Coordinates of C-alpha atoms and ligand atoms in Angstrom, one line a residue:
M281 CA 102.6 69.6 118.1
L282 CA 100.4 68.2 116.6
R283 CA 99.7 66.3 119.7
N284 CA 96.8 64.1 118.5
T285 CA 98.9 62.9 115.5
G286 CA 101.5 61.5 117.9
V287 CA 104.1 62.8 115.5
Q288 CA 106.6 65.4 116.8
L289 CA 107.2 67.8 114.0
L290 CA 109.6 70.7 114.2
P291 CA 108.1 74.2 113.5
A292 CA 110.0 74.3 110.2
D293 CA 108.4 71.1 109.1
I294 CA 104.9 72.2 110.1
A295 CA 105.5 75.5 108.4
E296 CA 106.4 73.7 105.2
Q297 CA 103.2 71.7 105.3
I298 CA 101.1 74.8 105.9
I299 CA 102.8 76.7 103.0
A300 CA 102.1 73.6 100.8
G301 CA 98.4 74.0 101.6
N302 CA 97.9 71.0 103.9
R303 CA 94.5 71.8 105.4
V304 CA 94.8 69.2 108.2
V305 CA 98.0 70.7 109.4
L306 CA 96.7 74.2 109.1
A307 CA 93.7 73.3 111.3
Q308 CA 95.9 71.7 113.9
A309 CA 98.2 74.7 113.9
I310 CA 95.2 77.0 114.5
T311 CA 94.2 74.7 117.4
L312 CA 97.7 75.1 118.7
A313 CA 97.5 78.8 118.5
E314 CA 94.2 78.7 120.3
S315 CA 95.6 76.7 123.2
Q316 CA 96.5 78.3 126.4
R317 CA 99.1 75.7 127.5
P318 CA 102.4 77.6 127.9
Q319 CA 104.3 75.0 125.8
D320 CA 101.7 75.2 123.0
V321 CA 101.9 79.0 123.1
T322 CA 105.7 78.9 122.7
L323 CA 105.5 76.4 119.8
A324 CA 102.7 78.4 118.1
H325 CA 104.7 81.5 118.3
Q326 CA 107.8 79.8 116.9
L327 CA 105.7 78.5 114.1
I328 CA 104.1 81.8 113.2
T329 CA 107.4 83.5 113.4
T330 CA 108.8 81.1 110.9
L331 CA 105.8 81.8 108.7
L332 CA 106.0 85.6 108.9
P333 CA 107.7 86.1 105.5
N334 CA 104.7 84.2 104.0
T335 CA 102.1 86.4 105.6
G336 CA 100.5 89.8 104.8
K337 CA 99.5 89.1 101.2
S338 CA 95.8 88.6 101.7
V339 CA 92.9 91.1 101.8
R340 CA 91.6 91.1 105.3
I341 CA 87.9 92.0 105.5
G342 CA 85.8 92.4 108.7
I343 CA 82.1 91.8 108.4
T344 CA 79.7 92.8 111.1
G345 CA 75.9 93.2 111.7
V346 CA 73.3 92.3 114.2
P347 CA 72.1 88.7 114.3
G348 CA 69.5 88.1 111.6
V349 CA 70.9 90.8 109.2
G350 CA 72.1 88.1 106.9
K351 CA 75.8 87.8 107.6
S352 CA 76.2 84.1 107.0
T353 CA 74.0 84.1 103.9
F354 CA 76.0 87.1 102.6
I355 CA 79.3 85.5 103.4
E356 CA 78.2 82.3 101.7
A357 CA 77.2 84.2 98.5
F358 CA 80.3 86.5 98.6
G359 CA 82.7 83.7 99.4
T360 CA 81.3 81.4 96.7
W361 CA 81.5 84.2 94.2
L362 CA 85.1 84.9 95.2
T363 CA 86.0 81.3 94.7
S364 CA 84.5 81.5 91.2
Q365 CA 87.0 84.2 90.6
Q366 CA 89.9 81.8 91.5
K367 CA 90.3 83.3 95.0
K368 CA 90.9 81.1 98.0
I369 CA 89.0 82.4 101.0
A370 CA 89.1 81.8 104.7
V371 CA 86.2 82.7 107.1
L372 CA 87.0 83.2 110.7
A373 CA 84.9 84.5 113.6
V374 CA 85.3 86.7 116.6
D375 CA 82.5 86.0 118.9
P376 CA 83.1 86.9 122.5
S377 CA 79.5 86.2 123.4
S378 CA 79.4 82.7 122.1
S379 CA 79.8 81.0 125.4
K380 CA 76.8 82.8 126.8
T381 CA 74.2 83.1 124.0
K382 CA 73.0 80.8 121.4
G383 CA 74.2 83.4 118.9
S384 CA 77.4 81.6 118.3
I385 CA 78.1 82.8 114.9
L386 CA 79.9 79.9 113.3
G387 CA 79.2 77.3 115.9
D388 CA 76.6 75.4 114.1
K389 CA 77.7 73.5 111.1
T390 CA 74.5 74.2 109.2
R391 CA 75.5 77.7 108.4
M392 CA 77.4 78.3 105.2
E393 CA 76.9 74.7 104.2
K394 CA 77.7 75.2 100.5
L395 CA 80.8 77.2 101.3
A396 CA 82.0 74.7 103.8
R397 CA 82.1 72.1 101.0
N398 CA 83.9 74.3 98.6
P399 CA 87.5 73.2 98.2
N400 CA 88.7 76.8 97.9
A401 CA 87.1 77.9 101.1
F402 CA 88.2 77.3 104.7
I403 CA 85.7 77.9 107.5
R404 CA 87.0 78.0 111.0
P405 CA 84.3 78.0 113.8
T406 CA 84.7 80.4 116.6
P407 CA 86.6 79.2 119.7
T408 CA 84.3 79.0 122.6
G409 CA 85.0 79.6 126.3
N410 CA 86.5 82.4 128.2
T411 CA 90.1 83.3 127.6
L412 CA 90.7 86.6 129.4
G413 CA 90.4 88.7 126.3
G414 CA 92.5 86.3 124.2
V415 CA 90.0 85.7 121.5
A416 CA 91.3 88.6 119.4
N417 CA 94.9 87.6 119.7
R418 CA 94.1 84.1 118.6
T419 CA 92.2 85.4 115.6
R420 CA 95.1 87.6 114.6
E421 CA 97.4 84.6 114.7
T422 CA 94.9 82.5 112.7
I423 CA 94.8 85.2 110.1
L424 CA 98.6 84.9 109.7
L425 CA 98.4 81.1 109.5
C426 CA 95.7 81.3 106.8
E427 CA 97.8 83.8 104.9
A428 CA 100.8 81.5 105.0
A429 CA 98.5 78.8 103.7
G430 CA 97.8 80.9 100.6
F431 CA 94.4 82.3 101.2
D432 CA 93.8 85.4 99.2
V433 CA 90.9 86.8 101.1
I434 CA 90.2 86.5 104.9
L435 CA 86.8 87.3 106.1
V436 CA 86.5 87.9 109.8
E437 CA 82.9 87.8 111.0
T438 CA 81.6 89.3 114.2
V439 CA 78.3 89.8 115.8
G440 CA 77.2 93.4 116.4
V441 CA 77.6 93.3 120.1
G442 CA 79.9 94.9 122.7
Q443 CA 83.5 95.5 121.9
S444 CA 83.8 93.0 119.1
E445 CA 83.5 95.5 116.2
T446 CA 86.4 97.5 117.5
T447 CA 88.4 94.4 118.0
V448 CA 87.8 93.2 114.5
R449 CA 88.3 96.7 113.0
N450 CA 91.8 96.6 114.5
M451 CA 92.8 93.5 112.7
V452 CA 91.4 94.0 109.2
D453 CA 92.1 96.2 106.2
F454 CA 88.5 96.8 105.2
F455 CA 85.4 96.9 107.5
L456 CA 82.0 96.1 106.1
L457 CA 78.8 96.8 108.0
L458 CA 75.6 94.9 107.0
L459 CA 72.4 96.7 107.7
L460 CA 68.7 96.0 107.2
A461 CA 66.4 98.5 105.6
G462 CA 64.2 99.4 108.5
A463 CA 61.0 101.3 108.9
G464 CA 61.1 104.8 110.5
D465 CA 64.4 106.4 111.4
E466 CA 67.1 104.6 109.5
L467 CA 69.8 105.3 111.9
Q468 CA 67.9 104.1 115.0
G469 CA 69.6 101.4 116.9
I470 CA 72.9 101.7 115.0
K471 CA 75.7 103.0 117.1
K472 CA 77.3 105.9 115.4
G473 CA 80.7 104.6 116.4
I474 CA 80.1 101.5 114.3
M475 CA 79.0 103.5 111.3
E476 CA 82.2 105.5 111.6
M477 CA 84.3 102.4 111.5
A478 CA 82.8 101.2 108.3
D479 CA 84.5 101.4 104.9
A480 CA 81.3 100.2 103.3
V481 CA 77.7 99.6 104.3
V482 CA 75.7 96.9 102.6
I483 CA 71.9 96.9 102.9
T484 CA 71.0 93.3 102.9
K485 CA 67.9 91.4 101.6
A486 CA 67.3 93.9 98.8
D487 CA 64.9 91.6 97.0
G488 CA 61.1 91.1 96.6
E489 CA 59.0 93.5 98.6
N490 CA 62.0 94.8 100.4
K491 CA 63.8 96.1 97.3
K492 CA 62.3 99.6 97.4
A493 CA 63.0 100.1 101.1
A494 CA 66.6 98.9 100.6
A495 CA 67.2 101.4 97.8
L496 CA 65.8 104.2 100.0
A497 CA 67.9 103.1 103.0
C498 CA 70.9 103.0 100.7
A499 CA 70.4 106.7 99.7
N500 CA 69.8 107.7 103.4
Y501 CA 72.9 106.0 104.7
Q502 CA 75.0 107.4 101.9
Q503 CA 73.9 110.8 103.0
A504 CA 74.4 110.1 106.6
L505 CA 78.0 108.8 106.0
H506 CA 78.8 112.1 104.3
L507 CA 78.2 113.9 107.6
F508 CA 81.1 112.1 109.3
N509 CA 84.6 113.4 109.3
A510 CA 86.8 111.9 106.6
A511 CA 88.4 108.7 107.7
D512 CA 92.2 108.6 108.3
S513 CA 92.5 106.5 105.2
G514 CA 91.1 109.3 103.1
W515 CA 88.5 106.9 101.8
Q516 CA 84.9 107.9 101.4
P517 CA 82.7 105.1 102.7
K518 CA 80.2 103.7 100.2
V519 CA 76.7 102.2 100.5
L520 CA 75.4 99.3 98.4
T521 CA 72.4 97.1 98.3
S522 CA 72.6 93.3 98.0
S523 CA 70.5 90.3 97.9
A524 CA 72.4 87.2 98.9
T525 CA 69.6 85.0 97.8
E526 CA 69.5 86.6 94.3
N527 CA 73.2 87.2 94.1
T528 CA 73.0 90.9 93.5
G529 CA 75.5 93.4 94.9
I530 CA 78.0 90.7 95.4
A531 CA 80.5 91.4 92.6
E532 CA 79.9 95.1 93.3
T533 CA 81.0 94.6 96.9
W534 CA 84.2 93.0 95.8
Q535 CA 84.8 95.8 93.3
L536 CA 84.5 98.2 96.2
V537 CA 87.0 96.3 98.3
Q538 CA 89.4 96.3 95.3
D539 CA 88.9 100.1 94.8
Y540 CA 89.6 100.6 98.5
M541 CA 92.7 98.4 98.5
E542 CA 94.1 100.2 95.5
H543 CA 93.5 103.5 97.2
V544 CA 95.2 102.5 100.5
Q545 CA 98.1 100.9 98.6
T546 CA 98.7 103.9 96.5
T547 CA 98.6 106.3 99.4
G548 CA 100.8 104.1 101.6
Y549 CA 98.0 104.0 104.2
L550 CA 97.7 100.2 104.2
E551 CA 101.3 99.7 105.2
K552 CA 101.1 102.3 108.0
Y553 CA 97.7 101.0 109.1
R554 CA 99.0 97.4 109.4
Q555 CA 102.1 98.7 111.3
A556 CA 99.8 100.5 113.7
Q557 CA 97.7 97.4 114.1
N558 CA 100.8 95.4 115.1
R559 CA 101.8 98.0 117.6
N560 CA 98.3 97.9 119.1
W561 CA 98.5 94.1 119.1
F562 CA 101.8 94.3 121.1
Y563 CA 100.3 96.6 123.8
E564 CA 97.2 94.5 124.0
S565 CA 99.3 91.4 124.4
I566 CA 101.2 92.9 127.3
Q567 CA 97.9 93.5 129.1
T568 CA 96.4 90.1 128.4
Q569 CA 99.6 88.2 129.2
L570 CA 100.0 90.3 132.4
L571 CA 96.5 89.4 133.5
Q572 CA 97.1 85.7 132.7
K573 CA 100.3 85.7 134.7
I574 CA 98.6 87.2 137.6
A575 CA 95.7 84.8 137.4
L576 CA 98.0 81.9 137.4
S577 CA 100.3 83.2 140.1
E578 CA 100.5 81.0 143.2
K579 CA 101.4 84.1 145.2
V580 CA 98.1 85.7 144.1
N581 CA 96.0 82.6 144.7
A582 CA 97.5 82.0 148.1
N583 CA 96.6 85.5 149.2
L584 CA 93.3 86.3 147.5
A585 CA 91.0 84.9 150.1
R586 CA 92.7 86.8 152.9
F587 CA 92.7 90.1 151.0
E588 CA 89.0 89.6 150.0
S589 CA 88.0 89.0 153.6
E590 CA 89.9 92.0 154.9
I591 CA 88.3 94.1 152.1
M592 CA 84.9 92.9 153.0
N593 CA 85.4 93.6 156.7
N594 CA 86.5 97.1 155.8
T595 CA 89.9 96.7 157.3
L596 CA 91.8 97.0 154.0
L597 CA 91.3 99.5 151.2
P598 CA 90.7 97.6 147.9
S599 CA 93.3 99.7 146.0
E600 CA 95.8 99.1 148.7
A601 CA 95.1 95.4 148.6
A602 CA 95.8 95.4 144.8
R603 CA 99.0 97.3 145.4
Q604 CA 100.2 94.9 148.0
L605 CA 99.3 91.9 145.9
L606 CA 101.1 93.1 142.8
T607 CA 104.1 94.2 144.8
E608 CA 104.3 90.6 146.1
V609 CA 103.8 89.1 142.6
F610 CA 106.5 91.2 141.0
R611 CA 109.0 91.3 143.9
G612 CA 112.4 90.9 142.4
S613 CA 111.1 90.0 138.9
I614 CA 110.8 93.3 137.2
Ligands
GDP708 P1 73.0 86.3 110.5 O1 72.4 85.9 111.8 O2 73.4 87.7 110.3 O3 74.1 85.3 110.1 O4 71.8 86.1 109.4 P2 71.5 84.8 108.4 O5 72.4 84.8 107.2 O6 71.4 83.6 109.2 O7 70.0 85.3 107.8 C1 68.9 85.5 108.7 C2 67.6 85.3 107.9 O8 67.5 86.1 106.8 C3 67.6 83.9 107.3 O9 66.3 83.4 107.4 C4 67.9 84.0 105.8 O10 67.3 83.1 105.0 C5 67.4 85.4 105.6 N1 68.2 86.1 104.5 C6 69.5 86.2 104.5 N2 69.9 86.9 103.4 C7 68.8 87.1 102.6 C8 68.5 87.8 101.4 O11 69.4 88.2 100.6 N3 67.2 87.9 101.0 C9 66.2 87.4 101.7 N4 65.0 87.6 101.3 N5 66.4 86.8 102.9 C10 67.7 86.6 103.4

């Protein structure tokens, strides 16, 4: 590490720098954790293991919503307000679609400009490219690195597409869904599953002509949420309205997060929930690392073309080809 510095530091030295709040070293450590080179992975894991006693003290908040709902504007207002309350905040992103769409959620630097210049905020753009499902693992490791660096609140932003909400839900304490007040059926277009994951819903852009519609949507969603079964946490999800441009609903959102944290700390749910998330991370890692090993295996690559052609000629059953391939990969190694 930290390759581009040309200096070979030991994990313990790097850890010390991170704990001391050195942003440059933190950013480099995150890059290391994002790397797929086996030697980087080993070093990153050593580093984070060293830092483990310094992790776990932040409030981890997931924020989701469709593009255009106002996520970055809300995070800018919310984050700025939190820093005014003497909180240090980190903003991370999980964006599996970023390599394909222009919807890269933190890719362009023009977003959250004010927050980016705030000395008590740290914004980490989303990693791009395909990593065999590794994005989530890297974000989990980044959360731990940021916690060790002393950030009090970690915001993990995700676009409302595909599996990303579930992924983020599984790495945060509190999950916030941003919604627009819409015409017609308020629940149209919102997957019920996402609503069920939310600890709070914020109706955005509650200003100007939109204020009335936002208040109405707020009441409707509050009613809709009552219809769901109680969450495992025992927390009753709440709905708020907010205008990021007028700075309304921002302090209230934080109050809600604090109420929730107090609730889950008192009941012991938070500790159990984080343990369950770690267990889940372990099993997910087995799968991703297994797939990476297989993809990198010379035995696999040497045989793929032959298997493919036999499958396409209908002389080999696909499931049998997979069995033979994996038997070959793991011969004598498990
Ligand atoms: P994202 O794609 O979810 O990150 O959404 P953005 O934060 O980029 O916001 C999308 C558009 O909505 C932008 O044109 C913003 O200026 C606008 N917007 C965001 N928040 C508010 C708000 O509180 N009030 C109003 N009136 N417009 C907003």
